[in-house]
Amino acid sequence: QVAVSFLLLIGAGLFLRSFQATQAVDPGFGGDPAAILTMALPTNRYSEEEGRLFMRSYYERVEQIPGVVAVGLTNNLHLNTLSTNSTRINVAGVEPPPDRDGHDVDRKEVDAGLFDAVGIRIVRGRNFNSTDREDSPRVAIVSQALANRFWPGEDAVGRQIQRPDADDLVVIGIASDAKVRSLGEAPRPLIYLPYSQSYENFLTVVARTTLDAERTALEMLATLREMDPEAWVWEAKTMDDHLGIVLLPARLSSILLAVFAVLALTLASIGLYGVVSYAVSQRTREMGIRMSLGADAGTVIRMLTGSGMKLVAVGGVLGLALALLLARLLSQLLFGIGAFDPVTFVTVPALLGGVALLAAYFPARRASRVNPVSALRAE
């Protein structure tokens, strides 16, 4: 019981520490309250031109919702756990990976308002504007990570990006890095393409607000239903909900392991209490003799407690060996901490030892109060 308790407590401690580390990560966007609506316009009822006109009207309606200070749209919001979009590119002077004809990087179609709506900064160059039309030269904004990868130490603005299956792109701006696929990833190269030059009927609309984000999301949904009751809606949620989904696996793992660890610790404490109590009852005459010969209560308590703690020591050593193996297996699932996290491996033995000490102390304390004469007469 002690060994299993030790193992589960170590596992729970590692996941809890990992969960704390994920919460401390800055995703690079979503710092302000925002409402999110993911929707699609049926292609059998909306041509590309009609779809653009509808989205422009809807966009203007969302801007009028009380509290909304910025609105933007994208075909795939950052940290979308269900899908990713990528494109193959080439850059002059940078060789592609072996056996490939280009570099695969993530891409998103966005409008100019998205950056302000989600809190991503344009650190150099310009944002998309009305001159970036469908009949204009193709342009792109790239992440700082992409600029550093392909033009290290140089200015990426004005550079060309080649695409094997589409027109070349001219870099007009550099955006601050944001997490794209997971919180634990290193800065990932990313290309933003203007929605005005690459139409999508499946879109996510983000509205940053100074009021309640959940209420804003409901108002966005109501506005869409008013404009087109048959428009397909995937979800309406807040930015906090969106980021919370990324943390859900870590949160569930921590909670489940913590529950099992507490149950195991409780069972181990009860078991240890029962073992020491039974051992005390079997040594009643011995305790009577010792006390009649001058042993004081403190001596009896220390002796019986020490006897019980020997079981804890044996179980602890076995549990530690198993925990070291478990930590190695869990290393790929942890974020922000090492598999042999010192805080966990110090706190857990101290907690388990403290609980076990109490479980052994109380039966020993009860034995120290036994009347020596009654103990000597006991069979």
Tab-separated table of C-alpha atoms in Angstrom:
chain	number	residue	atom	x	y	z
A	1	GLN	CA	0.000	0.000	0.000
A	2	VAL	CA	2.815	2.401	0.841
A	3	ALA	CA	4.628	1.587	-2.418
A	4	VAL	CA	1.497	2.102	-4.525
A	5	SER	CA	0.692	5.321	-2.660
A	6	PHE	CA	4.220	6.589	-3.307
A	7	LEU	CA	3.935	5.720	-7.005
A	8	LEU	CA	0.576	7.432	-7.469
A	9	LEU	CA	1.598	10.498	-5.483
A	10	ILE	CA	4.714	10.932	-7.621
A	11	GLY	CA	2.644	10.610	-10.800
A	12	ALA	CA	0.052	13.090	-9.541
A	13	GLY	CA	2.762	15.491	-8.407
A	14	LEU	CA	4.493	15.418	-11.796
A	15	PHE	CA	1.260	16.084	-13.686
A	16	LEU	CA	0.220	18.839	-11.290
A	17	ARG	CA	3.585	20.537	-11.695
A	18	SER	CA	3.349	20.123	-15.470
A	19	PHE	CA	-0.153	21.610	-15.443
A	20	GLN	CA	1.126	24.599	-13.466
A	21	ALA	CA	3.861	25.064	-16.069
A	22	THR	CA	1.368	25.048	-18.962
A	23	GLN	CA	-0.769	27.677	-17.237
A	24	ALA	CA	2.257	29.950	-16.954
A	25	VAL	CA	2.973	29.795	-20.709
A	26	ASP	CA	2.153	32.881	-22.767
A	27	PRO	CA	0.401	31.672	-25.948
A	28	GLY	CA	1.195	34.959	-27.657
A	29	PHE	CA	-2.448	35.852	-28.211
A	30	GLY	CA	-5.800	35.952	-26.433
A	31	GLY	CA	-4.751	38.084	-23.489
A	32	ASP	CA	-7.957	40.178	-23.565
A	33	PRO	CA	-11.578	38.994	-23.317
A	34	ALA	CA	-12.918	37.959	-26.710
A	35	ALA	CA	-15.852	36.093	-28.209
A	36	ILE	CA	-15.400	33.482	-30.950
A	37	LEU	CA	-17.908	32.229	-33.519
A	38	THR	CA	-16.964	29.517	-36.010
A	39	MET	CA	-19.337	29.278	-38.969
A	40	ALA	CA	-19.702	28.237	-42.597
A	41	LEU	CA	-21.733	29.566	-45.504
A	42	PRO	CA	-23.318	26.806	-47.626
A	43	THR	CA	-21.564	26.725	-50.998
A	44	ASN	CA	-24.794	25.694	-52.743
A	45	ARG	CA	-26.386	29.025	-51.753
A	46	TYR	CA	-23.425	31.427	-51.720
A	47	SER	CA	-20.993	32.062	-54.522
A	48	GLU	CA	-17.614	33.534	-53.610
A	49	GLU	CA	-18.823	37.058	-54.356
A	50	GLU	CA	-22.048	36.545	-52.382
A	51	GLY	CA	-20.103	35.033	-49.518
A	52	ARG	CA	-17.775	38.021	-49.342
A	53	LEU	CA	-20.717	40.440	-49.345
A	54	PHE	CA	-22.460	38.477	-46.587
A	55	MET	CA	-19.344	38.382	-44.423
A	56	ARG	CA	-18.782	42.106	-44.907
A	57	SER	CA	-22.335	42.803	-43.706
A	58	TYR	CA	-22.019	40.408	-40.791
A	59	TYR	CA	-18.645	41.919	-39.875
A	60	GLU	CA	-20.201	45.399	-39.705
A	61	ARG	CA	-23.067	44.104	-37.553
A	62	VAL	CA	-20.664	42.484	-35.091
A	63	GLU	CA	-18.725	45.752	-34.795
A	64	GLN	CA	-21.947	47.386	-33.550
A	65	ILE	CA	-22.398	44.942	-30.648
A	66	PRO	CA	-21.933	46.858	-27.349
A	67	GLY	CA	-18.430	46.494	-25.902
A	68	VAL	CA	-16.784	45.193	-29.100
A	69	VAL	CA	-13.561	47.089	-29.819
A	70	ALA	CA	-11.974	44.909	-32.533
A	71	VAL	CA	-13.213	42.263	-34.966
A	72	GLY	CA	-11.229	39.872	-37.128
A	73	LEU	CA	-11.666	36.634	-39.014
A	74	THR	CA	-9.579	33.617	-39.934
A	75	ASN	CA	-10.078	30.216	-41.490
A	76	ASN	CA	-8.274	28.525	-38.582
A	77	LEU	CA	-7.642	30.119	-35.205
A	78	HIS	CA	-4.374	29.477	-33.370
A	79	LEU	CA	-4.285	26.390	-31.127
A	80	ASN	CA	-7.135	24.733	-32.957
A	81	THR	CA	-6.731	21.147	-31.749
A	82	LEU	CA	-8.879	19.698	-34.559
A	83	SER	CA	-7.146	20.900	-37.712
A	84	THR	CA	-4.068	22.577	-39.115
A	85	ASN	CA	-3.279	24.108	-42.502
A	86	SER	CA	0.100	24.121	-44.154
A	87	THR	CA	1.627	25.175	-47.435
A	88	ARG	CA	4.857	24.371	-49.266
A	89	ILE	CA	7.220	27.236	-50.004
A	90	ASN	CA	10.706	27.950	-51.265
A	91	VAL	CA	13.035	30.827	-50.459
A	92	ALA	CA	15.990	31.765	-52.603
A	93	GLY	CA	19.251	30.650	-51.037
A	94	VAL	CA	17.633	28.217	-48.551
A	95	GLU	CA	17.801	24.570	-49.571
A	96	PRO	CA	14.675	22.470	-48.859
A	97	PRO	CA	14.891	19.339	-46.707
A	98	PRO	CA	16.172	16.142	-48.366
A	99	ASP	CA	13.664	14.343	-50.631
A	100	ARG	CA	11.368	17.387	-50.736
A	101	ASP	CA	10.853	20.161	-53.228
A	102	GLY	CA	10.090	22.796	-50.589
A	103	HIS	CA	9.607	23.741	-46.958
A	104	ASP	CA	6.279	22.909	-45.302
A	105	VAL	CA	5.077	25.718	-43.029
A	106	ASP	CA	1.780	26.494	-41.331
A	107	ARG	CA	-0.526	29.006	-42.944
A	108	LYS	CA	-3.690	30.907	-42.055
A	109	GLU	CA	-6.057	33.055	-44.074
A	110	VAL	CA	-6.914	36.161	-42.046
A	111	ASP	CA	-8.131	39.704	-42.466
A	112	ALA	CA	-6.428	42.838	-41.197
A	113	GLY	CA	-8.586	42.994	-38.071
A	114	LEU	CA	-7.585	39.601	-36.704
A	115	PHE	CA	-4.239	40.752	-35.324
A	116	ASP	CA	-5.833	43.424	-33.143
A	117	ALA	CA	-8.755	41.156	-32.204
A	118	VAL	CA	-6.515	38.390	-30.807
A	119	GLY	CA	-3.622	40.556	-29.620
A	120	ILE	CA	-0.876	39.699	-32.127
A	121	ARG	CA	1.404	42.648	-32.997
A	122	ILE	CA	2.795	43.627	-36.376
A	123	VAL	CA	6.397	44.223	-35.296
A	124	ARG	CA	7.692	45.354	-38.685
A	125	GLY	CA	6.196	46.366	-42.017
A	126	ARG	CA	2.465	46.842	-42.473
A	127	ASN	CA	-0.827	45.090	-41.953
A	128	PHE	CA	-3.129	44.024	-44.789
A	129	ASN	CA	-5.204	46.861	-46.230
A	130	SER	CA	-7.686	47.686	-48.985
A	131	THR	CA	-4.958	47.646	-51.661
A	132	ASP	CA	-4.471	43.896	-51.177
A	133	ARG	CA	-7.232	42.889	-53.562
A	134	GLU	CA	-7.860	39.688	-55.453
A	135	ASP	CA	-6.391	41.217	-58.624
A	136	SER	CA	-3.331	42.671	-56.805
A	137	PRO	CA	0.093	41.031	-56.359
A	138	ARG	CA	-0.050	38.268	-53.768
A	139	VAL	CA	1.223	39.350	-50.348
A	140	ALA	CA	1.822	37.736	-46.953
A	141	ILE	CA	2.640	38.539	-43.364
A	142	VAL	CA	5.053	36.110	-41.744
A	143	SER	CA	5.752	35.247	-38.137
A	144	GLN	CA	8.953	36.345	-36.461
A	145	ALA	CA	10.008	32.674	-36.339
A	146	LEU	CA	9.688	32.316	-40.112
A	147	ALA	CA	11.619	35.519	-40.718
A	148	ASN	CA	14.415	34.340	-38.388
A	149	ARG	CA	14.561	30.951	-40.075
A	150	PHE	CA	14.773	32.076	-43.690
A	151	TRP	CA	16.386	35.518	-43.356
A	152	PRO	CA	18.413	35.408	-40.117
A	153	GLY	CA	19.823	38.798	-39.219
A	154	GLU	CA	18.204	40.391	-42.265
A	155	ASP	CA	15.039	42.332	-43.004
A	156	ALA	CA	12.330	39.982	-44.283
A	157	VAL	CA	10.008	42.779	-45.459
A	158	GLY	CA	10.003	42.983	-49.253
A	159	ARG	CA	11.418	39.471	-49.715
A	160	GLN	CA	9.761	36.914	-52.006
A	161	ILE	CA	8.341	33.541	-51.071
A	162	GLN	CA	7.928	31.054	-53.882
A	163	ARG	CA	5.066	28.541	-53.995
A	164	PRO	CA	5.305	25.525	-56.328
A	165	ASP	CA	1.544	25.416	-56.945
A	166	ALA	CA	0.571	29.096	-56.696
A	167	ASP	CA	1.744	32.669	-57.292
A	168	ASP	CA	4.777	33.976	-55.440
A	169	LEU	CA	4.233	36.018	-52.289
A	170	VAL	CA	5.777	39.321	-51.257
A	171	VAL	CA	6.374	39.726	-47.516
A	172	ILE	CA	4.780	42.991	-46.367
A	173	GLY	CA	4.959	42.534	-42.596
A	174	ILE	CA	6.285	40.515	-39.673
A	175	ALA	CA	3.974	39.447	-36.836
A	176	SER	CA	4.916	38.556	-33.293
A	177	ASP	CA	5.123	34.823	-32.598
A	178	ALA	CA	2.139	32.968	-31.179
A	179	LYS	CA	1.545	29.322	-30.364
A	180	VAL	CA	0.122	27.604	-33.425
A	181	ARG	CA	-0.465	23.920	-32.665
A	182	SER	CA	0.391	23.384	-29.000
A	183	LEU	CA	1.494	25.320	-25.925
A	184	GLY	CA	4.698	23.335	-25.645
A	185	GLU	CA	6.016	23.993	-29.126
A	186	ALA	CA	8.968	26.160	-30.025
A	187	PRO	CA	8.148	29.285	-32.100
A	188	ARG	CA	6.746	27.892	-35.331
A	189	PRO	CA	7.161	29.442	-38.810
A	190	LEU	CA	3.771	30.707	-39.949
A	191	ILE	CA	2.427	32.542	-43.009
A	192	TYR	CA	-0.649	34.762	-42.868
A	193	LEU	CA	-2.430	35.169	-46.207
A	194	PRO	CA	-5.033	37.931	-46.715
A	195	TYR	CA	-8.643	36.766	-46.760
A	196	SER	CA	-9.245	39.264	-49.553
A	197	GLN	CA	-6.956	37.210	-51.829
A	198	SER	CA	-7.930	33.702	-50.673
A	199	TYR	CA	-11.649	33.221	-50.033
A	200	GLU	CA	-12.842	30.650	-47.477
A	201	ASN	CA	-16.466	29.803	-46.685
A	202	PHE	CA	-15.511	28.202	-43.322
A	203	LEU	CA	-14.488	31.012	-40.989
A	204	THR	CA	-13.900	31.909	-37.369
A	205	VAL	CA	-14.895	35.422	-36.323
A	206	VAL	CA	-13.184	36.875	-33.242
A	207	ALA	CA	-14.546	39.935	-31.431
A	208	ARG	CA	-12.466	41.500	-28.655
A	209	THR	CA	-14.719	43.102	-26.091
A	210	THR	CA	-14.613	45.197	-22.946
A	211	LEU	CA	-17.781	43.528	-21.629
A	212	ASP	CA	-18.750	39.920	-20.899
A	213	ALA	CA	-17.260	37.724	-23.636
A	214	GLU	CA	-19.813	34.945	-23.220
A	215	ARG	CA	-22.695	37.332	-23.723
A	216	THR	CA	-20.941	38.813	-26.752
A	217	ALA	CA	-20.618	35.326	-28.256
A	218	LEU	CA	-24.357	34.769	-27.833
A	219	GLU	CA	-25.097	38.122	-29.469
A	220	MET	CA	-22.815	37.199	-32.395
A	221	LEU	CA	-24.736	33.952	-32.799
A	222	ALA	CA	-28.098	35.727	-32.626
A	223	THR	CA	-26.956	38.249	-35.248
A	224	LEU	CA	-25.905	35.460	-37.619
A	225	ARG	CA	-29.212	33.624	-37.140
A	226	GLU	CA	-31.064	36.845	-37.863
A	227	MET	CA	-29.154	37.363	-41.112
A	228	ASP	CA	-29.308	33.722	-42.234
A	229	PRO	CA	-31.069	31.096	-40.082
A	230	GLU	CA	-29.562	28.302	-42.206
A	231	ALA	CA	-25.914	29.357	-41.881
A	232	TRP	CA	-23.972	26.497	-40.359
A	233	VAL	CA	-22.518	27.165	-36.896
A	234	TRP	CA	-19.746	25.026	-35.478
A	235	GLU	CA	-19.428	26.715	-32.083
A	236	ALA	CA	-19.812	29.962	-30.182
A	237	LYS	CA	-17.462	30.379	-27.228
A	238	THR	CA	-15.065	32.697	-25.452
A	239	MET	CA	-11.309	32.992	-25.853
A	240	ASP	CA	-10.919	31.588	-22.323
A	241	ASP	CA	-12.902	28.526	-23.408
A	242	HIS	CA	-10.708	28.144	-26.491
A	243	LEU	CA	-7.476	28.242	-24.503
A	244	GLY	CA	-9.009	26.020	-21.808
A	245	ILE	CA	-9.497	23.214	-24.335
A	246	VAL	CA	-5.738	23.097	-24.880
A	247	LEU	CA	-5.233	22.684	-21.122
A	248	LEU	CA	-8.010	20.090	-20.714
A	249	PRO	CA	-5.905	16.902	-21.161
A	250	ALA	CA	-3.324	18.091	-18.622
A	251	ARG	CA	-6.077	19.207	-16.217
A	252	LEU	CA	-7.931	15.854	-16.438
A	253	SER	CA	-4.735	13.837	-15.997
A	254	SER	CA	-3.809	15.861	-12.917
A	255	ILE	CA	-7.264	15.536	-11.357
A	256	LEU	CA	-7.601	11.790	-11.967
A	257	LEU	CA	-4.134	10.986	-10.680
A	258	ALA	CA	-4.654	13.249	-7.670
A	259	VAL	CA	-7.910	11.432	-6.794
A	260	PHE	CA	-6.274	8.016	-7.057
A	261	ALA	CA	-3.268	9.217	-5.089
A	262	VAL	CA	-5.450	10.529	-2.247
A	263	LEU	CA	-7.383	7.237	-2.148
A	264	ALA	CA	-4.163	5.227	-2.102
A	265	LEU	CA	-2.721	7.443	0.630
A	266	THR	CA	-5.884	7.027	2.701
A	267	LEU	CA	-5.817	3.231	2.312
A	268	ALA	CA	-2.132	3.111	3.172
A	269	SER	CA	-2.721	5.187	6.306
A	270	ILE	CA	-5.620	2.974	7.412
A	271	GLY	CA	-3.611	-0.144	6.682
A	272	LEU	CA	-0.594	1.112	8.580
A	273	TYR	CA	-2.774	2.124	11.506
A	274	GLY	CA	-4.319	-1.344	11.552
A	275	VAL	CA	-0.954	-3.125	11.344
A	276	VAL	CA	0.559	-1.086	14.176
A	277	SER	CA	-2.596	-1.478	16.289
A	278	TYR	CA	-2.481	-5.231	15.804
A	279	ALA	CA	1.230	-5.315	16.619
A	280	VAL	CA	0.558	-3.327	19.801
A	281	SER	CA	-2.182	-5.725	20.896
A	282	GLN	CA	0.201	-8.665	20.415
A	283	ARG	CA	2.898	-6.970	22.525
A	284	THR	CA	0.713	-5.883	25.434
A	285	ARG	CA	2.520	-8.107	27.975
A	286	GLU	CA	5.899	-6.968	26.612
A	287	MET	CA	4.899	-3.345	27.059
A	288	GLY	CA	3.728	-4.124	30.619
A	289	ILE	CA	7.056	-5.714	31.486
A	290	ARG	CA	9.059	-2.862	29.969
A	291	MET	CA	7.029	-0.240	31.798
A	292	SER	CA	7.196	-2.134	35.094
A	293	LEU	CA	10.987	-2.218	34.709
A	294	GLY	CA	11.096	1.556	34.326
A	295	ALA	CA	10.468	2.264	30.642
A	296	ASP	CA	8.623	5.559	30.315
A	297	ALA	CA	5.822	6.411	27.890
A	298	GLY	CA	8.149	8.193	25.493
A	299	THR	CA	10.327	5.114	25.117
A	300	VAL	CA	7.323	2.930	24.355
A	301	ILE	CA	5.988	5.410	21.794
A	302	ARG	CA	9.330	5.674	20.007
A	303	MET	CA	9.797	1.906	19.926
A	304	LEU	CA	6.345	1.127	18.526
A	305	THR	CA	6.375	4.064	16.114
A	306	GLY	CA	9.785	3.052	14.830
A	307	SER	CA	8.522	-0.496	14.289
A	308	GLY	CA	5.663	0.816	12.163
A	309	MET	CA	7.893	3.195	10.219
A	310	LYS	CA	10.109	0.283	9.172
A	311	LEU	CA	7.197	-0.862	6.987
A	312	VAL	CA	7.000	2.616	5.528
A	313	ALA	CA	10.715	2.626	4.767
A	314	VAL	CA	10.520	-0.691	2.921
A	315	GLY	CA	7.439	0.414	0.965
A	316	GLY	CA	9.012	3.801	0.288
A	317	VAL	CA	12.155	2.290	-1.227
A	318	LEU	CA	10.083	0.020	-3.455
A	319	GLY	CA	7.799	2.908	-4.386
A	320	LEU	CA	10.767	5.140	-5.198
A	321	ALA	CA	12.189	2.531	-7.562
A	322	LEU	CA	8.838	2.226	-9.328
A	323	ALA	CA	8.398	6.023	-9.376
A	324	LEU	CA	11.767	6.517	-11.081
A	325	LEU	CA	10.669	4.083	-13.795
A	326	LEU	CA	7.280	5.803	-14.070
A	327	ALA	CA	8.892	9.233	-14.367
A	328	ARG	CA	11.017	8.041	-17.268
A	329	LEU	CA	7.917	6.705	-19.050
A	330	LEU	CA	6.003	9.957	-18.435
A	331	SER	CA	8.792	12.250	-19.598
A	332	GLN	CA	7.224	12.741	-23.058
A	333	LEU	CA	3.901	13.768	-21.505
A	334	LEU	CA	5.297	16.421	-19.173
A	335	PHE	CA	5.700	20.077	-20.032
A	336	GLY	CA	8.006	22.632	-18.473
A	337	ILE	CA	9.528	20.256	-15.894
A	338	GLY	CA	11.982	17.364	-15.921
A	339	ALA	CA	10.882	13.779	-15.347
A	340	PHE	CA	12.860	13.803	-12.093
A	341	ASP	CA	11.432	17.081	-10.819
A	342	PRO	CA	13.154	17.775	-7.469
A	343	VAL	CA	10.127	19.543	-5.971
A	344	THR	CA	7.936	16.481	-6.556
A	345	PHE	CA	10.543	13.972	-5.391
A	346	VAL	CA	11.100	15.935	-2.165
A	347	THR	CA	7.510	16.891	-1.377
A	348	VAL	CA	5.938	13.461	-1.910
A	349	PRO	CA	8.227	11.481	0.443
A	350	ALA	CA	7.817	14.210	3.071
A	351	LEU	CA	4.012	14.079	2.752
A	352	LEU	CA	3.832	10.299	2.773
A	353	GLY	CA	6.278	10.065	5.674
A	354	GLY	CA	4.299	12.619	7.696
A	355	VAL	CA	0.987	10.831	7.166
A	356	ALA	CA	2.570	7.448	7.942
A	357	LEU	CA	4.171	8.833	11.098
A	358	LEU	CA	0.786	9.971	12.380
A	359	ALA	CA	-0.752	6.596	11.496
A	360	ALA	CA	1.925	4.827	13.547
A	361	TYR	CA	2.028	7.365	16.394
A	362	PHE	CA	-1.573	7.164	17.600
A	363	PRO	CA	-1.642	3.363	18.277
A	364	ALA	CA	1.773	3.666	19.951
A	365	ARG	CA	0.539	6.550	22.093
A	366	ARG	CA	-2.483	4.502	23.153
A	367	ALA	CA	-0.207	1.605	24.121
A	368	SER	CA	1.943	3.900	26.271
A	369	ARG	CA	-1.083	4.606	28.476
A	370	VAL	CA	-1.783	0.960	29.287
A	371	ASN	CA	-1.653	0.117	33.009
A	372	PRO	CA	1.416	-2.140	33.540
A	373	VAL	CA	-0.433	-4.382	36.003
A	374	SER	CA	-3.332	-4.905	33.587
A	375	ALA	CA	-0.875	-5.532	30.732
A	376	LEU	CA	0.970	-8.198	32.760
A	377	ARG	CA	-2.318	-9.991	33.499
A	378	ALA	CA	-3.379	-9.923	29.831
A	379	GLU	CA	-3.242	-13.208	27.943
